[in-house]
Short mmCIF file of C-alpha atoms in Angstrom, two decimals:
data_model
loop_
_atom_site.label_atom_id
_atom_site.label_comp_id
_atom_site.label_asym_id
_atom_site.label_seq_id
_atom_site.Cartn_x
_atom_site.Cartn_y
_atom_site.Cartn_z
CA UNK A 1 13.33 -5.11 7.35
CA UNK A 2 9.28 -4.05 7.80
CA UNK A 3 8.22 -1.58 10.08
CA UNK A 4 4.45 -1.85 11.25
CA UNK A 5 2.78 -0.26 8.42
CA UNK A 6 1.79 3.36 8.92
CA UNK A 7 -0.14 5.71 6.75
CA UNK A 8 2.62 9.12 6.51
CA UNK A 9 4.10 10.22 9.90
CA UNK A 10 5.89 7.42 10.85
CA UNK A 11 5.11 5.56 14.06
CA UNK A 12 7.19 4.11 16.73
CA UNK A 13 8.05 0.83 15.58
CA UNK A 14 9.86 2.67 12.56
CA UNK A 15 11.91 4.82 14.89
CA UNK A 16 13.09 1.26 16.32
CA UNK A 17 13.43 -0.17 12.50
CA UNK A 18 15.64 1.95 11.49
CA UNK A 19 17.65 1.78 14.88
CA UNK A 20 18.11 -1.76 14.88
CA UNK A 21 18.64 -1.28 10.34
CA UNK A 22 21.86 1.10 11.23
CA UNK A 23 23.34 -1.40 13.46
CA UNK A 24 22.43 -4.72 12.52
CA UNK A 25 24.45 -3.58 8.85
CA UNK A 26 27.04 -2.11 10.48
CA UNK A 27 27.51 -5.71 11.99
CA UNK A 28 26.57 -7.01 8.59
CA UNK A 29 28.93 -5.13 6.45
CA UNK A 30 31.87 -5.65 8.38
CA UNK A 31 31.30 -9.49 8.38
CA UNK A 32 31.22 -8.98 4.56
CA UNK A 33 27.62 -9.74 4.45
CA UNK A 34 25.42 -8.11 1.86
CA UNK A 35 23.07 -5.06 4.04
CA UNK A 36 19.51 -5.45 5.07
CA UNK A 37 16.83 -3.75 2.92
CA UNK A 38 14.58 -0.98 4.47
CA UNK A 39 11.03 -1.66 2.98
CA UNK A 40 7.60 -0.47 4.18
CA UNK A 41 4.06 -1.46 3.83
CA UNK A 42 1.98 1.31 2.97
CA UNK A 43 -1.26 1.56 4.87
CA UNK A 44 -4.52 3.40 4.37
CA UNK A 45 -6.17 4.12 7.89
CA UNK A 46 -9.71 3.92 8.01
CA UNK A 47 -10.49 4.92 11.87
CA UNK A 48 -9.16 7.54 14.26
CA UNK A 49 -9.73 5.70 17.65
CA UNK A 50 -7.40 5.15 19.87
CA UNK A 51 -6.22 1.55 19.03
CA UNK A 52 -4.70 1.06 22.64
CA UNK A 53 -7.98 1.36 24.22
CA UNK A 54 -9.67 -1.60 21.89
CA UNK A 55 -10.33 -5.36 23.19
CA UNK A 56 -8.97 -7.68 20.90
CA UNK A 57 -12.22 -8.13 18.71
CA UNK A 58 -12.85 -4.17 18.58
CA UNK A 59 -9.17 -3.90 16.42
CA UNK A 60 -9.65 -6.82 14.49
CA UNK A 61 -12.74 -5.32 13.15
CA UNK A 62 -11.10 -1.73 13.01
CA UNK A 63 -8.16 -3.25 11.35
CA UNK A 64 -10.57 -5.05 8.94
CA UNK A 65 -11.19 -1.62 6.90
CA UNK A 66 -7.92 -0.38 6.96
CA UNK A 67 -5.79 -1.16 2.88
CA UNK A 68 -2.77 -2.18 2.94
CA UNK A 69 -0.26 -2.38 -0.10
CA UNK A 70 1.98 -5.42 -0.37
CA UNK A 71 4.58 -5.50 -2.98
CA UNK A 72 4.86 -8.91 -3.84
CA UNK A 73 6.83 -8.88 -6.60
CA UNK A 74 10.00 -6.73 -5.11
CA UNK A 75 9.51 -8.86 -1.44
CA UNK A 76 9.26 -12.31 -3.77
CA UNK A 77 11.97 -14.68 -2.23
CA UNK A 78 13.40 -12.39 0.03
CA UNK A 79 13.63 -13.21 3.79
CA UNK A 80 11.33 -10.21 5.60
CA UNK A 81 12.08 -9.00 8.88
CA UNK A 82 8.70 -7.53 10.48
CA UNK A 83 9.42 -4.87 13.37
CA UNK A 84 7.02 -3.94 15.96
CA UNK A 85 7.35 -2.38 19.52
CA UNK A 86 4.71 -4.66 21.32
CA UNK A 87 2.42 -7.39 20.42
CA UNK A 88 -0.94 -6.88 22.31
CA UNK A 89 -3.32 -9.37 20.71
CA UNK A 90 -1.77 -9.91 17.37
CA UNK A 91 -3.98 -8.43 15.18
CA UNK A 92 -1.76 -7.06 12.77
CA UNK A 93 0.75 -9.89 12.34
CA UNK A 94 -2.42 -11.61 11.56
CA UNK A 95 -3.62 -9.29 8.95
CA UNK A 96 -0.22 -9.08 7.71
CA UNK A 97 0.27 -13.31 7.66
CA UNK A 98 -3.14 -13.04 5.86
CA UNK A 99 -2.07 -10.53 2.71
CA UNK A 100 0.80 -12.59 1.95
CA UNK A 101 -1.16 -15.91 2.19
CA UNK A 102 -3.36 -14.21 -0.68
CA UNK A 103 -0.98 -13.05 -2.83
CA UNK A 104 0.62 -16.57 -2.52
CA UNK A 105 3.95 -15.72 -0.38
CA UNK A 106 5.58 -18.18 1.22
CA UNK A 107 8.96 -16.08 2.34
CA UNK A 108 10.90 -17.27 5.53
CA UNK A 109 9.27 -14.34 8.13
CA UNK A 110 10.30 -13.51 11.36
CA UNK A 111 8.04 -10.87 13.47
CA UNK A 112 10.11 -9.46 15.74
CA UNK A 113 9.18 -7.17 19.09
CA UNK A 114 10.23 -4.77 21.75
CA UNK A 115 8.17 -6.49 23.90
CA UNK A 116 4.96 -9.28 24.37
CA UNK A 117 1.98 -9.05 26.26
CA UNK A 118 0.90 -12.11 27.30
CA UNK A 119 -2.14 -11.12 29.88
CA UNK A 120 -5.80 -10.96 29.12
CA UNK A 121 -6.40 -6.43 29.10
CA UNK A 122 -5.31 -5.74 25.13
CA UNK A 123 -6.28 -1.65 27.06
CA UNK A 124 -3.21 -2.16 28.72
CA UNK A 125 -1.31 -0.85 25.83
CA UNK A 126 -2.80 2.59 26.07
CA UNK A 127 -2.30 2.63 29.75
CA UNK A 128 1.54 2.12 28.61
CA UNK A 129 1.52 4.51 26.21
CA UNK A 130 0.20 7.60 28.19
CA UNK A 131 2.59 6.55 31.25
CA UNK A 132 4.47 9.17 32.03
CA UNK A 133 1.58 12.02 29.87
CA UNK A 134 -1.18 13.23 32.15
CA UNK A 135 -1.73 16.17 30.37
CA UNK A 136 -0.67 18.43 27.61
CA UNK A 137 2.26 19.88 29.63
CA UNK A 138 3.41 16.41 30.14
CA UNK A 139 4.75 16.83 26.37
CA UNK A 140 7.35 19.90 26.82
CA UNK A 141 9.80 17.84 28.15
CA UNK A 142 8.92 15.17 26.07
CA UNK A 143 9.15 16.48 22.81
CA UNK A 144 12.55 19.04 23.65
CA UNK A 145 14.31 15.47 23.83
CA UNK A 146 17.11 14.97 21.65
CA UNK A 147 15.71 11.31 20.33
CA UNK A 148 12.38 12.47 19.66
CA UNK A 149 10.32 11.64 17.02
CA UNK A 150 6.76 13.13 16.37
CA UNK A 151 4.49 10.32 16.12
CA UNK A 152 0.77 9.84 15.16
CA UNK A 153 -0.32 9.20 18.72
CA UNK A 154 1.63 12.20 19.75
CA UNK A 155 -0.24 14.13 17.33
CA UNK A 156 -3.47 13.12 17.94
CA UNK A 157 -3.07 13.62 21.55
CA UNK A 158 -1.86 17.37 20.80
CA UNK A 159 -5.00 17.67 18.82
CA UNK A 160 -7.62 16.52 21.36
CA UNK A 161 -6.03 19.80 23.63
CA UNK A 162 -8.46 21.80 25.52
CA UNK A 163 -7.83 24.69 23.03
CA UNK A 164 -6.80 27.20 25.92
CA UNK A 165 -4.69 24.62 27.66
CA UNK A 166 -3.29 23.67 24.24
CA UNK A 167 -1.48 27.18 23.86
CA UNK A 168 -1.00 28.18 27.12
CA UNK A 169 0.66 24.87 28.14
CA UNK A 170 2.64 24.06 24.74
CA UNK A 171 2.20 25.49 21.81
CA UNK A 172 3.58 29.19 23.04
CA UNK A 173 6.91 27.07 23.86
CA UNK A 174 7.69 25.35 20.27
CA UNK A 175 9.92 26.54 17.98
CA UNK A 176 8.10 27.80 14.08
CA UNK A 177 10.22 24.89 12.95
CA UNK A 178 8.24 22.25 15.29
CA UNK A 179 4.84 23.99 14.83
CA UNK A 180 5.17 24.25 10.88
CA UNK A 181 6.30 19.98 10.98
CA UNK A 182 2.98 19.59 13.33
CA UNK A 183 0.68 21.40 11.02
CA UNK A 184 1.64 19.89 7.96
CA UNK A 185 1.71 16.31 9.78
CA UNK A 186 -2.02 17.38 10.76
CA UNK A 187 -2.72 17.85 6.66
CA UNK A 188 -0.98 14.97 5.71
CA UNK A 189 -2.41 12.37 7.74
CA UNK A 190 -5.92 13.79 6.96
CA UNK A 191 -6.91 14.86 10.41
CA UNK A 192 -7.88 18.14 8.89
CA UNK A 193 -10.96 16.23 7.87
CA UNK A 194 -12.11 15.22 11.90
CA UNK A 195 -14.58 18.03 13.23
CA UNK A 196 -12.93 17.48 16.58
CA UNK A 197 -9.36 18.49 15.21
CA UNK A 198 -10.10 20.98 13.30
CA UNK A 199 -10.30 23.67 15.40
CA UNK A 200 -6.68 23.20 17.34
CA UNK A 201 -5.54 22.83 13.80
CA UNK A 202 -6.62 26.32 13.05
CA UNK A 203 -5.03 27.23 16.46
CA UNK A 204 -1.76 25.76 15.48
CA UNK A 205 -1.76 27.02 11.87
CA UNK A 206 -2.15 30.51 13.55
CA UNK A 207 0.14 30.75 16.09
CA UNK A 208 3.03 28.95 13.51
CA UNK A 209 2.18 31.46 11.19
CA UNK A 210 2.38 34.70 14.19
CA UNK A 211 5.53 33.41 14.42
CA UNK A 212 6.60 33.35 10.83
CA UNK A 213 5.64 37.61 10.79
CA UNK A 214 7.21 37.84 13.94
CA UNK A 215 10.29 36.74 12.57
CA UNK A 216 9.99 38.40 9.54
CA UNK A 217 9.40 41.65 11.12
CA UNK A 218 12.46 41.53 13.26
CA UNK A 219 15.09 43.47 12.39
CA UNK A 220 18.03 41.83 11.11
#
């Protein structure tokens, strides 16, 4: 079972991977079936737009530069589950159909969804996505969920803050635990290296690390 591929934070369709993975072997394994394998396909990013905003050409040619890492010897007769929350145009089924056409695959594959959008607006999907977030204080009771999982959209989102708004409104109400996770995330996803990110990075990296003193200082 394949989440969409995702460069280090994972993204939603792995949240609902490994959802459906717990139950479908719980099913599995007390049928005496033999468990469903988690796998991923590691994926090199090579833009920072927002994808939902992009017509169907615009992310084909986005998706075009991204690398993706296929492991065809361990997936090699297996059957492979792909797991995805919505399909908007298609485009990366069809880069992923593509990869294992070149590396000579021919596994039975099944590309499963959440949901299918069958309109003609592929900008729909960020309309869907920013729902019920109008703004940066939109996230508190979001992100104090139990279920939640940072994503890379949420991240992003957190990053293009109005700086004030992005303390005043949030940051000043996370735990160190959350704001340490978010910085790091920030580092390991690269965004350190976008000009427009870089300075609510610095704002996060400070106020996480008031905290750490502050808690250090307290007596105990």
């Amino acid at each position: 079972m394949i989440p969409s591929p995702f460069n280090f934070v994972p993204n939603a369709a792995n949240v609902m991977t490994m959802h459906l993975l717990d139950r479908l072997n719980n099913h599995i394994v007390d049928a005496k079936g033999n468990h469903v394998e988690y796998a991923t396909v590691p994926r090199k990013i090579s833009y920072m737009d927002d994808y939902g905003l992009l017509s169907g050409e615009d992310r084909k040619s986005l998706i075009a530069g991204d690398r993706f890492y296929f492991n065809s010897q361990h997936f090699e007769g297996r059957c492979l589950l792909f797991i995805d929350d919505v399909k908007i145009t298609g485009t990366h089924q069809n880069k992923l159909v593509d990869l294992m056409r070149k590396q000579q695959l021919e596994n039975k594959t099944f590309f499963l969804y959440f949901a299918r959008y069958t309109g003609d607006r592929p900008n729909i999907e960020s309309e869907l996505n920013f729902a019920a977030v109008k703004s940066i204080k939109d996230l508190n009771r979001i992100v104090v969920e139990p279920n939640h999982h940072m994503t890379a959209r949420t991240i992003k989102y957190i990053l293009s803050a109005d700086p004030d708004e992005l303390y005043n409104d949030f940051l000043r109400f996370r735990s160190y635990r959350y704001l340490e996770t978010l910085y790091f995330n920030c580092l390991n996803e690269g965004y350190y290296k976008i000009q427009k990110y870089q300075a609510n990075i610095d704002i996060i990296r400070n106020v996480a690390n008031a905290m750490k003193e502050k808690r250090h200082a307290s007596p105990r």
